[in-house]
Amino acid sequence: QQQQQQPRRTYTPREILLRHKEEARRKNFTGILYVGSFVIIFLGISYAAVPLYRLLCKRTGFMGTPKTGPYIRDAETLKPLDNHRRLRVQFSGQVSTLLNWSFKPEQKQVSVVPGETALAFFKAENRSDKPIVGIATYNVIPEQVAPYFNKIQCFCFDEQQLDPNEEIDMPVFFFIDPEFANDPLMDDIDTVILSYTFFKASGR
């Protein structure tokens, strides 16, 4: 015996309209979820990109940022190459317009050979009547020298707080890698500029 087919239901125009609205609402909600997830992921990547980019520059010398990663060197590696021409390392210091400090190098330049350590000082003064926390960015010019420019100690590694009208000396201890002498692209470079810019620390 053949099974009797159920008659197809006929929907009223009002029911059809309600069904379309419900379907559209579900699609919109799904779209919002996708967009929201994308925004959250994108913001997370953007937030992480700044420290990762800074770390990349420090470890590789990318974009003129001196290397600051850990180095294991023996006495022979750090021995100054006395037969190499001497290099002039000049210093430059600037401050952001939002930071009420003065900041300048205490010496115009030092003369070194690859493998020779050197110590330089900058002087910073808080000209305001409030404590201010600053942080320094830095780079090397020409930027192709940056992979060979190594900082052992530097005020730029951490935020610096100056009390009202306080003035301090800020040291930087560095050397130029002996491998500088083996790079033919460095043959015409006699002058290197180490430049710092101080900014007001975010949220401080």
JSON list of C-alpha atoms in Angstrom, two decimals:
[
{"chain": "A", "resi": 1, "resn": "GLN", "atom": "CA", "xyz": [0.00, 0.00, 0.00]},
{"chain": "A", "resi": 2, "resn": "GLN", "atom": "CA", "xyz": [1.48, 3.31, -1.03]},
{"chain": "A", "resi": 3, "resn": "GLN", "atom": "CA", "xyz": [2.21, 5.75, 1.77]},
{"chain": "A", "resi": 4, "resn": "GLN", "atom": "CA", "xyz": [0.06, 8.78, 1.50]},
{"chain": "A", "resi": 5, "resn": "GLN", "atom": "CA", "xyz": [2.11, 11.97, 0.92]},
{"chain": "A", "resi": 6, "resn": "GLN", "atom": "CA", "xyz": [1.65, 14.81, 3.35]},
{"chain": "A", "resi": 7, "resn": "PRO", "atom": "CA", "xyz": [0.35, 17.94, 1.67]},
{"chain": "A", "resi": 8, "resn": "ARG", "atom": "CA", "xyz": [2.95, 20.74, 1.48]},
{"chain": "A", "resi": 9, "resn": "ARG", "atom": "CA", "xyz": [2.31, 23.56, 3.88]},
{"chain": "A", "resi": 10, "resn": "THR", "atom": "CA", "xyz": [1.53, 26.90, 2.37]},
{"chain": "A", "resi": 11, "resn": "TYR", "atom": "CA", "xyz": [3.08, 29.85, 4.19]},
{"chain": "A", "resi": 12, "resn": "THR", "atom": "CA", "xyz": [1.39, 33.18, 4.48]},
{"chain": "A", "resi": 13, "resn": "PRO", "atom": "CA", "xyz": [3.23, 36.30, 3.26]},
{"chain": "A", "resi": 14, "resn": "ARG", "atom": "CA", "xyz": [3.71, 37.35, 6.90]},
{"chain": "A", "resi": 15, "resn": "GLU", "atom": "CA", "xyz": [5.34, 34.00, 7.78]},
{"chain": "A", "resi": 16, "resn": "ILE", "atom": "CA", "xyz": [7.60, 34.18, 4.73]},
{"chain": "A", "resi": 17, "resn": "LEU", "atom": "CA", "xyz": [8.71, 37.70, 5.74]},
{"chain": "A", "resi": 18, "resn": "LEU", "atom": "CA", "xyz": [9.43, 36.56, 9.29]},
{"chain": "A", "resi": 19, "resn": "ARG", "atom": "CA", "xyz": [11.46, 33.59, 8.03]},
{"chain": "A", "resi": 20, "resn": "HIS", "atom": "CA", "xyz": [13.55, 35.86, 5.80]},
{"chain": "A", "resi": 21, "resn": "LYS", "atom": "CA", "xyz": [14.17, 38.27, 8.68]},
{"chain": "A", "resi": 22, "resn": "GLU", "atom": "CA", "xyz": [15.26, 35.44, 10.97]},
{"chain": "A", "resi": 23, "resn": "GLU", "atom": "CA", "xyz": [17.63, 34.05, 8.34]},
{"chain": "A", "resi": 24, "resn": "ALA", "atom": "CA", "xyz": [19.09, 37.49, 7.70]},
{"chain": "A", "resi": 25, "resn": "ARG", "atom": "CA", "xyz": [19.56, 38.01, 11.44]},
{"chain": "A", "resi": 26, "resn": "ARG", "atom": "CA", "xyz": [21.50, 34.73, 11.76]},
{"chain": "A", "resi": 27, "resn": "LYS", "atom": "CA", "xyz": [23.73, 35.63, 8.81]},
{"chain": "A", "resi": 28, "resn": "ASN", "atom": "CA", "xyz": [24.43, 39.09, 10.25]},
{"chain": "A", "resi": 29, "resn": "PHE", "atom": "CA", "xyz": [25.30, 37.60, 13.65]},
{"chain": "A", "resi": 30, "resn": "THR", "atom": "CA", "xyz": [27.68, 35.12, 12.04]},
{"chain": "A", "resi": 31, "resn": "GLY", "atom": "CA", "xyz": [29.30, 37.91, 10.04]},
{"chain": "A", "resi": 32, "resn": "ILE", "atom": "CA", "xyz": [29.77, 40.01, 13.18]},
{"chain": "A", "resi": 33, "resn": "LEU", "atom": "CA", "xyz": [31.46, 37.07, 14.90]},
{"chain": "A", "resi": 34, "resn": "TYR", "atom": "CA", "xyz": [33.87, 36.63, 11.98]},
{"chain": "A", "resi": 35, "resn": "VAL", "atom": "CA", "xyz": [34.69, 40.35, 11.84]},
{"chain": "A", "resi": 36, "resn": "GLY", "atom": "CA", "xyz": [35.09, 40.56, 15.63]},
{"chain": "A", "resi": 37, "resn": "SER", "atom": "CA", "xyz": [37.43, 37.58, 15.67]},
{"chain": "A", "resi": 38, "resn": "PHE", "atom": "CA", "xyz": [39.50, 39.10, 12.87]},
{"chain": "A", "resi": 39, "resn": "VAL", "atom": "CA", "xyz": [39.79, 42.44, 14.69]},
{"chain": "A", "resi": 40, "resn": "ILE", "atom": "CA", "xyz": [40.87, 40.77, 17.94]},
{"chain": "A", "resi": 41, "resn": "ILE", "atom": "CA", "xyz": [43.49, 38.66, 16.15]},
{"chain": "A", "resi": 42, "resn": "PHE", "atom": "CA", "xyz": [44.74, 41.66, 14.18]},
{"chain": "A", "resi": 43, "resn": "LEU", "atom": "CA", "xyz": [45.06, 43.80, 17.33]},
{"chain": "A", "resi": 44, "resn": "GLY", "atom": "CA", "xyz": [46.92, 40.99, 19.07]},
{"chain": "A", "resi": 45, "resn": "ILE", "atom": "CA", "xyz": [49.39, 40.68, 16.20]},
{"chain": "A", "resi": 46, "resn": "SER", "atom": "CA", "xyz": [49.85, 44.46, 16.06]},
{"chain": "A", "resi": 47, "resn": "TYR", "atom": "CA", "xyz": [50.48, 44.65, 19.81]},
{"chain": "A", "resi": 48, "resn": "ALA", "atom": "CA", "xyz": [53.05, 41.87, 19.63]},
{"chain": "A", "resi": 49, "resn": "ALA", "atom": "CA", "xyz": [54.71, 43.27, 16.50]},
{"chain": "A", "resi": 50, "resn": "VAL", "atom": "CA", "xyz": [56.29, 46.27, 18.27]},
{"chain": "A", "resi": 51, "resn": "PRO", "atom": "CA", "xyz": [58.38, 44.34, 20.83]},
{"chain": "A", "resi": 52, "resn": "LEU", "atom": "CA", "xyz": [59.13, 41.62, 18.28]},
{"chain": "A", "resi": 53, "resn": "TYR", "atom": "CA", "xyz": [60.30, 44.22, 15.75]},
{"chain": "A", "resi": 54, "resn": "ARG", "atom": "CA", "xyz": [62.44, 45.90, 18.42]},
{"chain": "A", "resi": 55, "resn": "LEU", "atom": "CA", "xyz": [63.91, 42.54, 19.41]},
{"chain": "A", "resi": 56, "resn": "LEU", "atom": "CA", "xyz": [64.63, 41.69, 15.76]},
{"chain": "A", "resi": 57, "resn": "CYS", "atom": "CA", "xyz": [66.44, 44.99, 15.27]},
{"chain": "A", "resi": 58, "resn": "LYS", "atom": "CA", "xyz": [68.50, 44.53, 18.44]},
{"chain": "A", "resi": 59, "resn": "ARG", "atom": "CA", "xyz": [69.57, 41.01, 17.55]},
{"chain": "A", "resi": 60, "resn": "THR", "atom": "CA", "xyz": [70.30, 41.58, 13.85]},
{"chain": "A", "resi": 61, "resn": "GLY", "atom": "CA", "xyz": [71.21, 45.26, 13.52]},
{"chain": "A", "resi": 62, "resn": "PHE", "atom": "CA", "xyz": [68.23, 45.76, 11.17]},
{"chain": "A", "resi": 63, "resn": "MET", "atom": "CA", "xyz": [67.31, 49.37, 10.30]},
{"chain": "A", "resi": 64, "resn": "GLY", "atom": "CA", "xyz": [70.45, 50.77, 11.93]},
{"chain": "A", "resi": 65, "resn": "THR", "atom": "CA", "xyz": [69.69, 49.43, 15.40]},
{"chain": "A", "resi": 66, "resn": "PRO", "atom": "CA", "xyz": [72.89, 48.39, 17.21]},
{"chain": "A", "resi": 67, "resn": "LYS", "atom": "CA", "xyz": [73.10, 44.80, 18.41]},
{"chain": "A", "resi": 68, "resn": "THR", "atom": "CA", "xyz": [72.42, 44.29, 22.10]},
{"chain": "A", "resi": 69, "resn": "GLY", "atom": "CA", "xyz": [72.03, 40.50, 22.26]},
{"chain": "A", "resi": 70, "resn": "PRO", "atom": "CA", "xyz": [74.23, 38.30, 24.43]},
{"chain": "A", "resi": 71, "resn": "TYR", "atom": "CA", "xyz": [77.68, 37.62, 23.02]},
{"chain": "A", "resi": 72, "resn": "ILE", "atom": "CA", "xyz": [80.23, 35.06, 24.17]},
{"chain": "A", "resi": 73, "resn": "ARG", "atom": "CA", "xyz": [83.71, 36.21, 23.15]},
{"chain": "A", "resi": 74, "resn": "ASP", "atom": "CA", "xyz": [87.17, 35.23, 24.25]},
{"chain": "A", "resi": 75, "resn": "ALA", "atom": "CA", "xyz": [90.05, 37.61, 24.83]},
{"chain": "A", "resi": 76, "resn": "GLU", "atom": "CA", "xyz": [91.42, 37.01, 21.33]},
{"chain": "A", "resi": 77, "resn": "THR", "atom": "CA", "xyz": [88.13, 37.95, 19.69]},
{"chain": "A", "resi": 78, "resn": "LEU", "atom": "CA", "xyz": [87.94, 41.26, 21.55]},
{"chain": "A", "resi": 79, "resn": "LYS", "atom": "CA", "xyz": [91.57, 42.12, 21.01]},
{"chain": "A", "resi": 80, "resn": "PRO", "atom": "CA", "xyz": [91.80, 45.51, 19.28]},
{"chain": "A", "resi": 81, "resn": "LEU", "atom": "CA", "xyz": [92.95, 45.34, 15.66]},
{"chain": "A", "resi": 82, "resn": "ASP", "atom": "CA", "xyz": [95.78, 47.82, 16.07]},
{"chain": "A", "resi": 83, "resn": "ASN", "atom": "CA", "xyz": [96.77, 47.57, 12.41]},
{"chain": "A", "resi": 84, "resn": "HIS", "atom": "CA", "xyz": [93.29, 48.71, 11.30]},
{"chain": "A", "resi": 85, "resn": "ARG", "atom": "CA", "xyz": [92.55, 52.33, 10.50]},
{"chain": "A", "resi": 86, "resn": "ARG", "atom": "CA", "xyz": [90.90, 54.19, 13.38]},
{"chain": "A", "resi": 87, "resn": "LEU", "atom": "CA", "xyz": [87.20, 54.91, 13.19]},
{"chain": "A", "resi": 88, "resn": "ARG", "atom": "CA", "xyz": [85.48, 58.04, 14.45]},
{"chain": "A", "resi": 89, "resn": "VAL", "atom": "CA", "xyz": [82.35, 57.31, 16.47]},
{"chain": "A", "resi": 90, "resn": "GLN", "atom": "CA", "xyz": [80.33, 60.51, 16.79]},
{"chain": "A", "resi": 91, "resn": "PHE", "atom": "CA", "xyz": [77.35, 61.03, 19.12]},
{"chain": "A", "resi": 92, "resn": "SER", "atom": "CA", "xyz": [74.02, 62.74, 18.74]},
{"chain": "A", "resi": 93, "resn": "GLY", "atom": "CA", "xyz": [71.18, 63.30, 21.22]},
{"chain": "A", "resi": 94, "resn": "GLN", "atom": "CA", "xyz": [67.66, 64.65, 20.77]},
{"chain": "A", "resi": 95, "resn": "VAL", "atom": "CA", "xyz": [64.47, 64.76, 22.84]},
{"chain": "A", "resi": 96, "resn": "SER", "atom": "CA", "xyz": [60.82, 64.58, 21.85]},
{"chain": "A", "resi": 97, "resn": "THR", "atom": "CA", "xyz": [58.87, 67.84, 21.97]},
{"chain": "A", "resi": 98, "resn": "LEU", "atom": "CA", "xyz": [56.62, 66.21, 24.60]},
{"chain": "A", "resi": 99, "resn": "LEU", "atom": "CA", "xyz": [59.55, 65.57, 26.96]},
{"chain": "A", "resi": 100, "resn": "ASN", "atom": "CA", "xyz": [60.74, 68.54, 29.01]},
{"chain": "A", "resi": 101, "resn": "TRP", "atom": "CA", "xyz": [64.33, 67.34, 29.20]},
{"chain": "A", "resi": 102, "resn": "SER", "atom": "CA", "xyz": [67.67, 68.40, 27.85]},
{"chain": "A", "resi": 103, "resn": "PHE", "atom": "CA", "xyz": [69.84, 65.58, 26.53]},
{"chain": "A", "resi": 104, "resn": "LYS", "atom": "CA", "xyz": [73.22, 65.83, 24.84]},
{"chain": "A", "resi": 105, "resn": "PRO", "atom": "CA", "xyz": [76.51, 63.92, 24.48]},
{"chain": "A", "resi": 106, "resn": "GLU", "atom": "CA", "xyz": [79.34, 64.96, 26.80]},
{"chain": "A", "resi": 107, "resn": "GLN", "atom": "CA", "xyz": [81.92, 64.29, 24.09]},
{"chain": "A", "resi": 108, "resn": "LYS", "atom": "CA", "xyz": [81.65, 64.96, 20.40]},
{"chain": "A", "resi": 109, "resn": "GLN", "atom": "CA", "xyz": [83.37, 61.74, 19.32]},
{"chain": "A", "resi": 110, "resn": "VAL", "atom": "CA", "xyz": [85.77, 58.95, 20.26]},
{"chain": "A", "resi": 111, "resn": "SER", "atom": "CA", "xyz": [88.32, 57.15, 18.13]},
{"chain": "A", "resi": 112, "resn": "VAL", "atom": "CA", "xyz": [88.43, 53.35, 18.13]},
{"chain": "A", "resi": 113, "resn": "VAL", "atom": "CA", "xyz": [89.59, 50.38, 16.09]},
{"chain": "A", "resi": 114, "resn": "PRO", "atom": "CA", "xyz": [87.47, 47.24, 15.65]},
{"chain": "A", "resi": 115, "resn": "GLY", "atom": "CA", "xyz": [87.60, 45.07, 18.78]},
{"chain": "A", "resi": 116, "resn": "GLU", "atom": "CA", "xyz": [88.39, 48.00, 21.08]},
{"chain": "A", "resi": 117, "resn": "THR", "atom": "CA", "xyz": [85.88, 48.80, 23.84]},
{"chain": "A", "resi": 118, "resn": "ALA", "atom": "CA", "xyz": [84.94, 52.42, 24.51]},
{"chain": "A", "resi": 119, "resn": "LEU", "atom": "CA", "xyz": [82.91, 54.33, 27.07]},
{"chain": "A", "resi": 120, "resn": "ALA", "atom": "CA", "xyz": [80.91, 57.46, 26.30]},
{"chain": "A", "resi": 121, "resn": "PHE", "atom": "CA", "xyz": [78.59, 59.63, 28.38]},
{"chain": "A", "resi": 122, "resn": "PHE", "atom": "CA", "xyz": [75.43, 61.62, 27.74]},
{"chain": "A", "resi": 123, "resn": "LYS", "atom": "CA", "xyz": [74.01, 64.24, 30.12]},
{"chain": "A", "resi": 124, "resn": "ALA", "atom": "CA", "xyz": [70.28, 64.41, 30.77]},
{"chain": "A", "resi": 125, "resn": "GLU", "atom": "CA", "xyz": [68.38, 67.01, 32.78]},
{"chain": "A", "resi": 126, "resn": "ASN", "atom": "CA", "xyz": [64.73, 67.14, 33.81]},
{"chain": "A", "resi": 127, "resn": "ARG", "atom": "CA", "xyz": [63.73, 70.77, 33.35]},
{"chain": "A", "resi": 128, "resn": "SER", "atom": "CA", "xyz": [60.27, 70.36, 34.85]},
{"chain": "A", "resi": 129, "resn": "ASP", "atom": "CA", "xyz": [59.02, 70.47, 38.45]},
{"chain": "A", "resi": 130, "resn": "LYS", "atom": "CA", "xyz": [57.68, 66.90, 38.28]},
{"chain": "A", "resi": 131, "resn": "PRO", "atom": "CA", "xyz": [59.34, 63.46, 38.08]},
{"chain": "A", "resi": 132, "resn": "ILE", "atom": "CA", "xyz": [59.40, 62.21, 34.48]},
{"chain": "A", "resi": 133, "resn": "VAL", "atom": "CA", "xyz": [60.17, 58.76, 33.08]},
{"chain": "A", "resi": 134, "resn": "GLY", "atom": "CA", "xyz": [61.83, 58.69, 29.68]},
{"chain": "A", "resi": 135, "resn": "ILE", "atom": "CA", "xyz": [62.92, 55.97, 27.29]},
{"chain": "A", "resi": 136, "resn": "ALA", "atom": "CA", "xyz": [65.50, 56.22, 24.52]},
{"chain": "A", "resi": 137, "resn": "THR", "atom": "CA", "xyz": [65.48, 54.87, 20.99]},
{"chain": "A", "resi": 138, "resn": "TYR", "atom": "CA", "xyz": [68.74, 54.61, 19.09]},
{"chain": "A", "resi": 139, "resn": "ASN", "atom": "CA", "xyz": [70.27, 53.87, 15.74]},
{"chain": "A", "resi": 140, "resn": "VAL", "atom": "CA", "xyz": [73.58, 53.81, 13.92]},
{"chain": "A", "resi": 141, "resn": "ILE", "atom": "CA", "xyz": [74.47, 55.74, 10.78]},
{"chain": "A", "resi": 142, "resn": "PRO", "atom": "CA", "xyz": [75.36, 54.40, 8.23]},
{"chain": "A", "resi": 143, "resn": "GLU", "atom": "CA", "xyz": [72.85, 51.67, 8.99]},
{"chain": "A", "resi": 144, "resn": "GLN", "atom": "CA", "xyz": [74.97, 48.96, 7.34]},
{"chain": "A", "resi": 145, "resn": "VAL", "atom": "CA", "xyz": [77.42, 49.33, 10.22]},
{"chain": "A", "resi": 146, "resn": "ALA", "atom": "CA", "xyz": [74.74, 48.42, 12.79]},
{"chain": "A", "resi": 147, "resn": "PRO", "atom": "CA", "xyz": [75.32, 44.62, 12.68]},
{"chain": "A", "resi": 148, "resn": "TYR", "atom": "CA", "xyz": [78.91, 45.28, 13.82]},
{"chain": "A", "resi": 149, "resn": "PHE", "atom": "CA", "xyz": [78.03, 47.84, 16.50]},
{"chain": "A", "resi": 150, "resn": "ASN", "atom": "CA", "xyz": [77.63, 46.11, 19.87]},
{"chain": "A", "resi": 151, "resn": "LYS", "atom": "CA", "xyz": [76.49, 47.73, 23.10]},
{"chain": "A", "resi": 152, "resn": "ILE", "atom": "CA", "xyz": [77.59, 46.02, 26.31]},
{"chain": "A", "resi": 153, "resn": "GLN", "atom": "CA", "xyz": [75.90, 48.43, 28.72]},
{"chain": "A", "resi": 154, "resn": "CYS", "atom": "CA", "xyz": [73.59, 51.31, 27.94]},
{"chain": "A", "resi": 155, "resn": "PHE", "atom": "CA", "xyz": [71.07, 53.60, 29.61]},
{"chain": "A", "resi": 156, "resn": "CYS", "atom": "CA", "xyz": [68.80, 52.87, 26.66]},
{"chain": "A", "resi": 157, "resn": "PHE", "atom": "CA", "xyz": [68.17, 49.30, 27.84]},
{"chain": "A", "resi": 158, "resn": "ASP", "atom": "CA", "xyz": [65.72, 50.54, 30.51]},
{"chain": "A", "resi": 159, "resn": "GLU", "atom": "CA", "xyz": [63.37, 53.40, 31.25]},
{"chain": "A", "resi": 160, "resn": "GLN", "atom": "CA", "xyz": [65.02, 56.31, 33.08]},
{"chain": "A", "resi": 161, "resn": "GLN", "atom": "CA", "xyz": [63.32, 58.41, 35.76]},
{"chain": "A", "resi": 162, "resn": "LEU", "atom": "CA", "xyz": [64.57, 61.89, 36.55]},
{"chain": "A", "resi": 163, "resn": "ASP", "atom": "CA", "xyz": [63.29, 63.85, 39.54]},
{"chain": "A", "resi": 164, "resn": "PRO", "atom": "CA", "xyz": [62.42, 67.55, 39.19]},
{"chain": "A", "resi": 165, "resn": "ASN", "atom": "CA", "xyz": [65.46, 69.50, 37.96]},
{"chain": "A", "resi": 166, "resn": "GLU", "atom": "CA", "xyz": [67.67, 66.42, 38.35]},
{"chain": "A", "resi": 167, "resn": "GLU", "atom": "CA", "xyz": [70.74, 66.11, 36.13]},
{"chain": "A", "resi": 168, "resn": "ILE", "atom": "CA", "xyz": [72.56, 62.82, 35.58]},
{"chain": "A", "resi": 169, "resn": "ASP", "atom": "CA", "xyz": [75.29, 61.28, 33.44]},
{"chain": "A", "resi": 170, "resn": "MET", "atom": "CA", "xyz": [74.22, 58.32, 31.29]},
{"chain": "A", "resi": 171, "resn": "PRO", "atom": "CA", "xyz": [76.94, 55.91, 30.10]},
{"chain": "A", "resi": 172, "resn": "VAL", "atom": "CA", "xyz": [77.12, 53.67, 27.05]},
{"chain": "A", "resi": 173, "resn": "PHE", "atom": "CA", "xyz": [79.81, 50.97, 26.81]},
{"chain": "A", "resi": 174, "resn": "PHE", "atom": "CA", "xyz": [80.34, 49.57, 23.32]},
{"chain": "A", "resi": 175, "resn": "PHE", "atom": "CA", "xyz": [82.68, 48.09, 20.73]},
{"chain": "A", "resi": 176, "resn": "ILE", "atom": "CA", "xyz": [82.75, 47.54, 16.99]},
{"chain": "A", "resi": 177, "resn": "ASP", "atom": "CA", "xyz": [82.99, 43.88, 16.07]},
{"chain": "A", "resi": 178, "resn": "PRO", "atom": "CA", "xyz": [86.39, 42.83, 14.64]},
{"chain": "A", "resi": 179, "resn": "GLU", "atom": "CA", "xyz": [84.48, 41.25, 11.74]},
{"chain": "A", "resi": 180, "resn": "PHE", "atom": "CA", "xyz": [83.98, 44.83, 10.54]},
{"chain": "A", "resi": 181, "resn": "ALA", "atom": "CA", "xyz": [87.51, 44.62, 9.16]},
{"chain": "A", "resi": 182, "resn": "ASN", "atom": "CA", "xyz": [86.66, 41.60, 6.99]},
{"chain": "A", "resi": 183, "resn": "ASP", "atom": "CA", "xyz": [83.65, 43.16, 5.27]},
{"chain": "A", "resi": 184, "resn": "PRO", "atom": "CA", "xyz": [84.62, 44.85, 1.98]},
{"chain": "A", "resi": 185, "resn": "LEU", "atom": "CA", "xyz": [81.46, 46.97, 2.21]},
{"chain": "A", "resi": 186, "resn": "MET", "atom": "CA", "xyz": [83.02, 48.72, 5.23]},
{"chain": "A", "resi": 187, "resn": "ASP", "atom": "CA", "xyz": [86.20, 49.75, 3.41]},
{"chain": "A", "resi": 188, "resn": "ASP", "atom": "CA", "xyz": [85.01, 53.31, 2.73]},
{"chain": "A", "resi": 189, "resn": "ILE", "atom": "CA", "xyz": [83.48, 53.91, 6.15]},
{"chain": "A", "resi": 190, "resn": "ASP", "atom": "CA", "xyz": [85.58, 55.98, 8.55]},
{"chain": "A", "resi": 191, "resn": "THR", "atom": "CA", "xyz": [82.86, 57.74, 10.55]},
{"chain": "A", "resi": 192, "resn": "VAL", "atom": "CA", "xyz": [79.96, 56.18, 12.49]},
{"chain": "A", "resi": 193, "resn": "ILE", "atom": "CA", "xyz": [77.22, 58.14, 14.24]},
{"chain": "A", "resi": 194, "resn": "LEU", "atom": "CA", "xyz": [75.44, 56.76, 17.30]},
{"chain": "A", "resi": 195, "resn": "SER", "atom": "CA", "xyz": [72.19, 58.67, 17.68]},
{"chain": "A", "resi": 196, "resn": "TYR", "atom": "CA", "xyz": [69.66, 58.67, 20.54]},
{"chain": "A", "resi": 197, "resn": "THR", "atom": "CA", "xyz": [66.22, 60.20, 20.90]},
{"chain": "A", "resi": 198, "resn": "PHE", "atom": "CA", "xyz": [64.47, 60.34, 24.28]},
{"chain": "A", "resi": 199, "resn": "PHE", "atom": "CA", "xyz": [60.69, 60.08, 24.52]},
{"chain": "A", "resi": 200, "resn": "LYS", "atom": "CA", "xyz": [58.32, 60.29, 27.45]},
{"chain": "A", "resi": 201, "resn": "ALA", "atom": "CA", "xyz": [57.53, 56.73, 28.54]},
{"chain": "A", "resi": 202, "resn": "SER", "atom": "CA", "xyz": [53.99, 55.65, 27.67]},
{"chain": "A", "resi": 203, "resn": "GLY", "atom": "CA", "xyz": [51.57, 55.98, 30.55]},
{"chain": "A", "resi": 204, "resn": "ARG", "atom": "CA", "xyz": [54.22, 57.44, 32.90]}
]
